[in-house]
Amino acid sequence: EIAASLPRYFSEFTAAAILAPRAVAIAAALAHPVYDCLYLALAELRQLPLITADARLLARLAGSPWSASAVHLADYQPSG
């Protein structure tokens, strides 16, 4: 019943299998858990910033190639 109701709350789903190879590569480069890197891989795929309140992830991204593509939720300014 819960699974059947999910489309009411989400406009799109992306299979983790699509993101996994890139997420694993990012996780290895950052020495960070893959589950967090799945979000980063999705943002990269969609060419969108990763907006997160995860201070640990943002600290890990500092100085990395992904630092410019991540924004703390408190600092996010929507365009438009």
PDB file of N, CA and C in Angstrom:
ATOM      1  N   GLU A   1       0.816  -1.185   0.000  1.00  0.00           N
ATOM      2  CA  GLU A   1       0.000   0.000   0.000  1.00  0.00           C
ATOM      3  C   GLU A   1       0.874   1.269   0.000  1.00  0.00           C
ATOM      4  N   ILE A   2       1.935   1.258   0.791  1.00  0.00           N
ATOM      5  CA  ILE A   2       2.830   2.415   0.842  1.00  0.00           C
ATOM      6  C   ILE A   2       3.493   2.621  -0.514  1.00  0.00           C
ATOM      7  N   ALA A   3       4.007   1.552  -1.096  1.00  0.00           N
ATOM      8  CA  ALA A   3       4.670   1.658  -2.398  1.00  0.00           C
ATOM      9  C   ALA A   3       3.715   2.181  -3.466  1.00  0.00           C
ATOM     10  N   ALA A   4       2.477   1.769  -3.407  1.00  0.00           N
ATOM     11  CA  ALA A   4       1.493   2.221  -4.396  1.00  0.00           C
ATOM     12  C   ALA A   4       1.191   3.709  -4.257  1.00  0.00           C
ATOM     13  N   SER A   5       1.374   4.268  -3.071  1.00  0.00           N
ATOM     14  CA  SER A   5       1.066   5.681  -2.865  1.00  0.00           C
ATOM     15  C   SER A   5       2.246   6.599  -3.194  1.00  0.00           C
ATOM     16  N   LEU A   6       3.431   6.092  -3.380  1.00  0.00           N
ATOM     17  CA  LEU A   6       4.614   6.919  -3.609  1.00  0.00           C
ATOM     18  C   LEU A   6       4.504   7.863  -4.803  1.00  0.00           C
ATOM     19  N   PRO A   7       3.938   7.458  -5.929  1.00  0.00           N
ATOM     20  CA  PRO A   7       3.838   8.399  -7.059  1.00  0.00           C
ATOM     21  C   PRO A   7       3.066   9.677  -6.748  1.00  0.00           C
ATOM     22  N   ARG A   8       2.243   9.665  -5.731  1.00  0.00           N
ATOM     23  CA  ARG A   8       1.538  10.895  -5.341  1.00  0.00           C
ATOM     24  C   ARG A   8       2.504  11.919  -4.738  1.00  0.00           C
ATOM     25  N   TYR A   9       3.625  11.453  -4.225  1.00  0.00           N
ATOM     26  CA  TYR A   9       4.555  12.332  -3.515  1.00  0.00           C
ATOM     27  C   TYR A   9       5.830  12.635  -4.286  1.00  0.00           C
ATOM     28  N   PHE A  10       6.128  11.828  -5.288  1.00  0.00           N
ATOM     29  CA  PHE A  10       7.357  11.987  -6.058  1.00  0.00           C
ATOM     30  C   PHE A  10       7.034  12.003  -7.544  1.00  0.00           C
ATOM     31  N   SER A  11       7.620  12.944  -8.266  1.00  0.00           N
ATOM     32  CA  SER A  11       7.341  13.038  -9.693  1.00  0.00           C
ATOM     33  C   SER A  11       8.206  12.081 -10.507  1.00  0.00           C
ATOM     34  N   GLU A  12       9.303  11.604  -9.906  1.00  0.00           N
ATOM     35  CA  GLU A  12      10.229  10.761 -10.658  1.00  0.00           C
ATOM     36  C   GLU A  12      11.044   9.896  -9.696  1.00  0.00           C
ATOM     37  N   PHE A  13      11.375   8.711 -10.137  1.00  0.00           N
ATOM     38  CA  PHE A  13      12.270   7.818  -9.413  1.00  0.00           C
ATOM     39  C   PHE A  13      13.445   7.489 -10.316  1.00  0.00           C
ATOM     40  N   THR A  14      14.619   7.378  -9.755  1.00  0.00           N
ATOM     41  CA  THR A  14      15.804   6.967 -10.503  1.00  0.00           C
ATOM     42  C   THR A  14      16.364   5.725  -9.825  1.00  0.00           C
ATOM     43  N   ALA A  15      16.568   4.694 -10.587  1.00  0.00           N
ATOM     44  CA  ALA A  15      17.088   3.441 -10.029  1.00  0.00           C
ATOM     45  C   ALA A  15      18.517   3.628  -9.535  1.00  0.00           C
ATOM     46  N   ALA A  16      18.785   3.114  -8.363  1.00  0.00           N
ATOM     47  CA  ALA A  16      20.133   3.198  -7.794  1.00  0.00           C
ATOM     48  C   ALA A  16      21.149   2.503  -8.701  1.00  0.00           C
ATOM     49  N   ALA A  17      20.710   1.494  -9.435  1.00  0.00           N
ATOM     50  CA  ALA A  17      21.623   0.774 -10.327  1.00  0.00           C
ATOM     51  C   ALA A  17      22.207   1.687 -11.394  1.00  0.00           C
ATOM     52  N   ILE A  18      21.457   2.688 -11.809  1.00  0.00           N
ATOM     53  CA  ILE A  18      21.952   3.647 -12.799  1.00  0.00           C
ATOM     54  C   ILE A  18      23.028   4.536 -12.192  1.00  0.00           C
ATOM     55  N   LEU A  19      22.849   4.868 -10.924  1.00  0.00           N
ATOM     56  CA  LEU A  19      23.758   5.788 -10.246  1.00  0.00           C
ATOM     57  C   LEU A  19      24.949   5.104  -9.590  1.00  0.00           C
ATOM     58  N   ALA A  20      24.833   3.813  -9.316  1.00  0.00           N
ATOM     59  CA  ALA A  20      25.824   3.107  -8.503  1.00  0.00           C
ATOM     60  C   ALA A  20      27.254   3.195  -9.024  1.00  0.00           C
ATOM     61  N   PRO A  21      27.520   2.961 -10.306  1.00  0.00           N
ATOM     62  CA  PRO A  21      28.926   3.021 -10.739  1.00  0.00           C
ATOM     63  C   PRO A  21      29.574   4.379 -10.465  1.00  0.00           C
ATOM     64  N   ARG A  22      28.861   5.449 -10.746  1.00  0.00           N
ATOM     65  CA  ARG A  22      29.414   6.780 -10.508  1.00  0.00           C
ATOM     66  C   ARG A  22      29.499   7.063  -9.009  1.00  0.00           C
ATOM     67  N   ALA A  23      28.497   6.651  -8.253  1.00  0.00           N
ATOM     68  CA  ALA A  23      28.508   6.860  -6.806  1.00  0.00           C
ATOM     69  C   ALA A  23      29.669   6.128  -6.147  1.00  0.00           C
ATOM     70  N   VAL A  24      29.958   4.931  -6.602  1.00  0.00           N
ATOM     71  CA  VAL A  24      31.087   4.173  -6.058  1.00  0.00           C
ATOM     72  C   VAL A  24      32.401   4.874  -6.376  1.00  0.00           C
ATOM     73  N   ALA A  25      32.527   5.394  -7.579  1.00  0.00           N
ATOM     74  CA  ALA A  25      33.742   6.124  -7.959  1.00  0.00           C
ATOM     75  C   ALA A  25      33.911   7.388  -7.116  1.00  0.00           C
ATOM     76  N   ILE A  26      32.828   8.112  -6.914  1.00  0.00           N
ATOM     77  CA  ILE A  26      32.880   9.318  -6.082  1.00  0.00           C
ATOM     78  C   ILE A  26      33.220   8.946  -4.647  1.00  0.00           C
ATOM     79  N   ALA A  27      32.583   7.917  -4.134  1.00  0.00           N
ATOM     80  CA  ALA A  27      32.837   7.471  -2.760  1.00  0.00           C
ATOM     81  C   ALA A  27      34.300   7.085  -2.560  1.00  0.00           C
ATOM     82  N   ALA A  28      34.873   6.406  -3.541  1.00  0.00           N
ATOM     83  CA  ALA A  28      36.283   6.025  -3.446  1.00  0.00           C
ATOM     84  C   ALA A  28      37.181   7.257  -3.463  1.00  0.00           C
ATOM     85  N   ALA A  29      36.846   8.219  -4.308  1.00  0.00           N
ATOM     86  CA  ALA A  29      37.656   9.443  -4.397  1.00  0.00           C
ATOM     87  C   ALA A  29      37.576  10.271  -3.122  1.00  0.00           C
ATOM     88  N   LEU A  30      36.425  10.255  -2.480  1.00  0.00           N
ATOM     89  CA  LEU A  30      36.219  11.060  -1.280  1.00  0.00           C
ATOM     90  C   LEU A  30      36.456  10.302   0.022  1.00  0.00           C
ATOM     91  N   ALA A  31      36.590   8.990  -0.066  1.00  0.00           N
ATOM     92  CA  ALA A  31      36.640   8.143   1.143  1.00  0.00           C
ATOM     93  C   ALA A  31      35.402   8.428   2.004  1.00  0.00           C
ATOM     94  N   HIS A  32      34.251   8.324   1.355  1.00  0.00           N
ATOM     95  CA  HIS A  32      32.973   8.646   1.990  1.00  0.00           C
ATOM     96  C   HIS A  32      31.974   7.545   1.633  1.00  0.00           C
ATOM     97  N   PRO A  33      30.959   7.305   2.470  1.00  0.00           N
ATOM     98  CA  PRO A  33      29.997   6.234   2.185  1.00  0.00           C
ATOM     99  C   PRO A  33      29.262   6.413   0.852  1.00  0.00           C
ATOM    100  N   VAL A  34      29.046   5.294   0.195  1.00  0.00           N
ATOM    101  CA  VAL A  34      28.389   5.290  -1.112  1.00  0.00           C
ATOM    102  C   VAL A  34      26.969   5.834  -1.026  1.00  0.00           C
ATOM    103  N   TYR A  35      26.257   5.538   0.057  1.00  0.00           N
ATOM    104  CA  TYR A  35      24.855   5.971   0.113  1.00  0.00           C
ATOM    105  C   TYR A  35      24.733   7.486   0.002  1.00  0.00           C
ATOM    106  N   ASP A  36      25.651   8.256   0.578  1.00  0.00           N
ATOM    107  CA  ASP A  36      25.628   9.710   0.404  1.00  0.00           C
ATOM    108  C   ASP A  36      25.993  10.099  -1.026  1.00  0.00           C
ATOM    109  N   CYS A  37      26.907   9.373  -1.600  1.00  0.00           N
ATOM    110  CA  CYS A  37      27.392   9.695  -2.941  1.00  0.00           C
ATOM    111  C   CYS A  37      26.360   9.391  -4.023  1.00  0.00           C
ATOM    112  N   LEU A  38      25.359   8.580  -3.714  1.00  0.00           N
ATOM    113  CA  LEU A  38      24.263   8.366  -4.662  1.00  0.00           C
ATOM    114  C   LEU A  38      23.547   9.680  -4.947  1.00  0.00           C
ATOM    115  N   TYR A  39      23.358  10.486  -3.929  1.00  0.00           N
ATOM    116  CA  TYR A  39      22.719  11.788  -4.127  1.00  0.00           C
ATOM    117  C   TYR A  39      23.589  12.704  -4.979  1.00  0.00           C
ATOM    118  N   LEU A  40      24.881  12.664  -4.722  1.00  0.00           N
ATOM    119  CA  LEU A  40      25.803  13.486  -5.499  1.00  0.00           C
ATOM    120  C   LEU A  40      25.845  13.025  -6.955  1.00  0.00           C
ATOM    121  N   ALA A  41      25.825  11.717  -7.170  1.00  0.00           N
ATOM    122  CA  ALA A  41      25.808  11.175  -8.527  1.00  0.00           C
ATOM    123  C   ALA A  41      24.526  11.578  -9.260  1.00  0.00           C
ATOM    124  N   LEU A  42      23.406  11.594  -8.560  1.00  0.00           N
ATOM    125  CA  LEU A  42      22.149  12.013  -9.183  1.00  0.00           C
ATOM    126  C   LEU A  42      22.195  13.493  -9.544  1.00  0.00           C
ATOM    127  N   ALA A  43      22.693  14.319  -8.640  1.00  0.00           N
ATOM    128  CA  ALA A  43      22.812  15.750  -8.938  1.00  0.00           C
ATOM    129  C   ALA A  43      23.722  15.968 -10.138  1.00  0.00           C
ATOM    130  N   GLU A  44      24.806  15.226 -10.191  1.00  0.00           N
ATOM    131  CA  GLU A  44      25.739  15.326 -11.323  1.00  0.00           C
ATOM    132  C   GLU A  44      25.052  14.908 -12.626  1.00  0.00           C
ATOM    133  N   LEU A  45      24.328  13.807 -12.580  1.00  0.00           N
ATOM    134  CA  LEU A  45      23.615  13.309 -13.759  1.00  0.00           C
ATOM    135  C   LEU A  45      22.600  14.339 -14.265  1.00  0.00           C
ATOM    136  N   ARG A  46      21.903  14.962 -13.345  1.00  0.00           N
ATOM    137  CA  ARG A  46      20.878  15.943 -13.703  1.00  0.00           C
ATOM    138  C   ARG A  46      21.462  17.334 -13.957  1.00  0.00           C
ATOM    139  N   GLN A  47      22.756  17.488 -13.720  1.00  0.00           N
ATOM    140  CA  GLN A  47      23.451  18.780 -13.866  1.00  0.00           C
ATOM    141  C   GLN A  47      22.775  19.842 -12.999  1.00  0.00           C
ATOM    142  N   LEU A  48      22.541  19.451 -11.749  1.00  0.00           N
ATOM    143  CA  LEU A  48      21.920  20.316 -10.753  1.00  0.00           C
ATOM    144  C   LEU A  48      22.783  20.328  -9.500  1.00  0.00           C
ATOM    145  N   PRO A  49      22.651  21.358  -8.688  1.00  0.00           N
ATOM    146  CA  PRO A  49      23.412  21.347  -7.436  1.00  0.00           C
ATOM    147  C   PRO A  49      22.821  20.345  -6.453  1.00  0.00           C
ATOM    148  N   LEU A  50      23.662  19.827  -5.599  1.00  0.00           N
ATOM    149  CA  LEU A  50      23.209  19.004  -4.490  1.00  0.00           C
ATOM    150  C   LEU A  50      22.929  19.950  -3.339  1.00  0.00           C
ATOM    151  N   ILE A  51      21.709  19.963  -2.863  1.00  0.00           N
ATOM    152  CA  ILE A  51      21.323  20.809  -1.737  1.00  0.00           C
ATOM    153  C   ILE A  51      21.135  19.876  -0.551  1.00  0.00           C
ATOM    154  N   THR A  52      21.923  20.100   0.489  1.00  0.00           N
ATOM    155  CA  THR A  52      21.924  19.182   1.618  1.00  0.00           C
ATOM    156  C   THR A  52      22.164  19.919   2.924  1.00  0.00           C
ATOM    157  N   ALA A  53      21.708  19.328   4.001  1.00  0.00           N
ATOM    158  CA  ALA A  53      22.002  19.833   5.339  1.00  0.00           C
ATOM    159  C   ALA A  53      23.060  18.947   5.998  1.00  0.00           C
ATOM    160  N   ASP A  54      23.628  18.026   5.245  1.00  0.00           N
ATOM    161  CA  ASP A  54      24.624  17.082   5.758  1.00  0.00           C
ATOM    162  C   ASP A  54      25.990  17.768   5.845  1.00  0.00           C
ATOM    163  N   ALA A  55      26.296  18.302   7.014  1.00  0.00           N
ATOM    164  CA  ALA A  55      27.556  19.032   7.212  1.00  0.00           C
ATOM    165  C   ALA A  55      28.763  18.123   7.021  1.00  0.00           C
ATOM    166  N   ARG A  56      28.631  16.865   7.389  1.00  0.00           N
ATOM    167  CA  ARG A  56      29.747  15.925   7.222  1.00  0.00           C
ATOM    168  C   ARG A  56      30.069  15.726   5.744  1.00  0.00           C
ATOM    169  N   LEU A  57      29.041  15.564   4.920  1.00  0.00           N
ATOM    170  CA  LEU A  57      29.253  15.407   3.489  1.00  0.00           C
ATOM    171  C   LEU A  57      29.843  16.686   2.898  1.00  0.00           C
ATOM    172  N   LEU A  58      29.307  17.826   3.269  1.00  0.00           N
ATOM    173  CA  LEU A  58      29.830  19.088   2.744  1.00  0.00           C
ATOM    174  C   LEU A  58      31.294  19.296   3.135  1.00  0.00           C
ATOM    175  N   ALA A  59      31.658  18.902   4.337  1.00  0.00           N
ATOM    176  CA  ALA A  59      33.063  19.004   4.772  1.00  0.00           C
ATOM    177  C   ALA A  59      33.945  18.098   3.924  1.00  0.00           C
ATOM    178  N   ARG A  60      33.451  16.921   3.605  1.00  0.00           N
ATOM    179  CA  ARG A  60      34.214  15.978   2.782  1.00  0.00           C
ATOM    180  C   ARG A  60      34.373  16.517   1.360  1.00  0.00           C
ATOM    181  N   LEU A  61      33.370  17.235   0.871  1.00  0.00           N
ATOM    182  CA  LEU A  61      33.418  17.774  -0.490  1.00  0.00           C
ATOM    183  C   LEU A  61      34.346  18.983  -0.615  1.00  0.00           C
ATOM    184  N   ALA A  62      34.627  19.655   0.490  1.00  0.00           N
ATOM    185  CA  ALA A  62      35.481  20.851   0.461  1.00  0.00           C
ATOM    186  C   ALA A  62      36.825  20.520  -0.184  1.00  0.00           C
ATOM    187  N   GLY A  63      37.198  21.321  -1.169  1.00  0.00           N
ATOM    188  CA  GLY A  63      38.466  21.115  -1.864  1.00  0.00           C
ATOM    189  C   GLY A  63      38.440  20.020  -2.914  1.00  0.00           C
ATOM    190  N   SER A  64      37.293  19.376  -3.094  1.00  0.00           N
ATOM    191  CA  SER A  64      37.173  18.311  -4.097  1.00  0.00           C
ATOM    192  C   SER A  64      36.584  18.890  -5.378  1.00  0.00           C
ATOM    193  N   PRO A  65      36.595  18.103  -6.453  1.00  0.00           N
ATOM    194  CA  PRO A  65      35.959  18.563  -7.697  1.00  0.00           C
ATOM    195  C   PRO A  65      34.453  18.809  -7.552  1.00  0.00           C
ATOM    196  N   TRP A  66      33.847  18.304  -6.495  1.00  0.00           N
ATOM    197  CA  TRP A  66      32.400  18.432  -6.297  1.00  0.00           C
ATOM    198  C   TRP A  66      32.039  19.574  -5.347  1.00  0.00           C
ATOM    199  N   SER A  67      33.009  20.281  -4.821  1.00  0.00           N
ATOM    200  CA  SER A  67      32.710  21.314  -3.823  1.00  0.00           C
ATOM    201  C   SER A  67      31.810  22.410  -4.379  1.00  0.00           C
ATOM    202  N   ALA A  68      31.993  22.784  -5.611  1.00  0.00           N
ATOM    203  CA  ALA A  68      31.191  23.867  -6.201  1.00  0.00           C
ATOM    204  C   ALA A  68      29.777  23.413  -6.544  1.00  0.00           C
ATOM    205  N   SER A  69      29.542  22.124  -6.561  1.00  0.00           N
ATOM    206  CA  SER A  69      28.217  21.629  -6.960  1.00  0.00           C
ATOM    207  C   SER A  69      27.344  21.262  -5.767  1.00  0.00           C
ATOM    208  N   ALA A  70      27.781  21.599  -4.553  1.00  0.00           N
ATOM    209  CA  ALA A  70      27.000  21.290  -3.363  1.00  0.00           C
ATOM    210  C   ALA A  70      26.766  22.563  -2.559  1.00  0.00           C
ATOM    211  N   VAL A  71      25.552  22.689  -2.040  1.00  0.00           N
ATOM    212  CA  VAL A  71      25.146  23.872  -1.291  1.00  0.00           C
ATOM    213  C   VAL A  71      24.461  23.424  -0.004  1.00  0.00           C
ATOM    214  N   HIS A  72      24.821  24.066   1.100  1.00  0.00           N
ATOM    215  CA  HIS A  72      24.120  23.773   2.352  1.00  0.00           C
ATOM    216  C   HIS A  72      22.693  24.302   2.238  1.00  0.00           C
ATOM    217  N   LEU A  73      21.769  23.570   2.767  1.00  0.00           N
ATOM    218  CA  LEU A  73      20.357  23.944   2.708  1.00  0.00           C
ATOM    219  C   LEU A  73      20.127  25.359   3.228  1.00  0.00           C
ATOM    220  N   ALA A  74      20.815  25.743   4.288  1.00  0.00           N
ATOM    221  CA  ALA A  74      20.649  27.081   4.864  1.00  0.00           C
ATOM    222  C   ALA A  74      21.137  28.186   3.935  1.00  0.00           C
ATOM    223  N   ASP A  75      22.037  27.849   3.005  1.00  0.00           N
ATOM    224  CA  ASP A  75      22.597  28.828   2.088  1.00  0.00           C
ATOM    225  C   ASP A  75      21.930  28.829   0.723  1.00  0.00           C
ATOM    226  N   TYR A  76      21.004  27.918   0.515  1.00  0.00           N
ATOM    227  CA  TYR A  76      20.378  27.774  -0.800  1.00  0.00           C
ATOM    228  C   TYR A  76      19.484  28.956  -1.120  1.00  0.00           C
ATOM    229  N   GLN A  77      19.684  29.522  -2.281  1.00  0.00           N
ATOM    230  CA  GLN A  77      18.862  30.613  -2.792  1.00  0.00           C
ATOM    231  C   GLN A  77      18.255  30.171  -4.126  1.00  0.00           C
ATOM    232  N   PRO A  78      16.984  29.823  -4.142  1.00  0.00           N
ATOM    233  CA  PRO A  78      16.374  29.405  -5.411  1.00  0.00           C
ATOM    234  C   PRO A  78      16.401  30.528  -6.426  1.00  0.00           C
ATOM    235  N   SER A  79      16.660  30.171  -7.658  1.00  0.00           N
ATOM    236  CA  SER A  79      16.663  31.182  -8.722  1.00  0.00           C
ATOM    237  C   SER A  79      15.240  31.398  -9.229  1.00  0.00           C
ATOM    238  N   GLY A  80      14.995  32.610  -9.674  1.00  0.00           N
ATOM    239  CA  GLY A  80      13.702  32.889 -10.285  1.00  0.00           C
ATOM    240  C   GLY A  80      12.774  33.535  -9.407  1.00  0.00           C
TER     241      GLY A  80
END
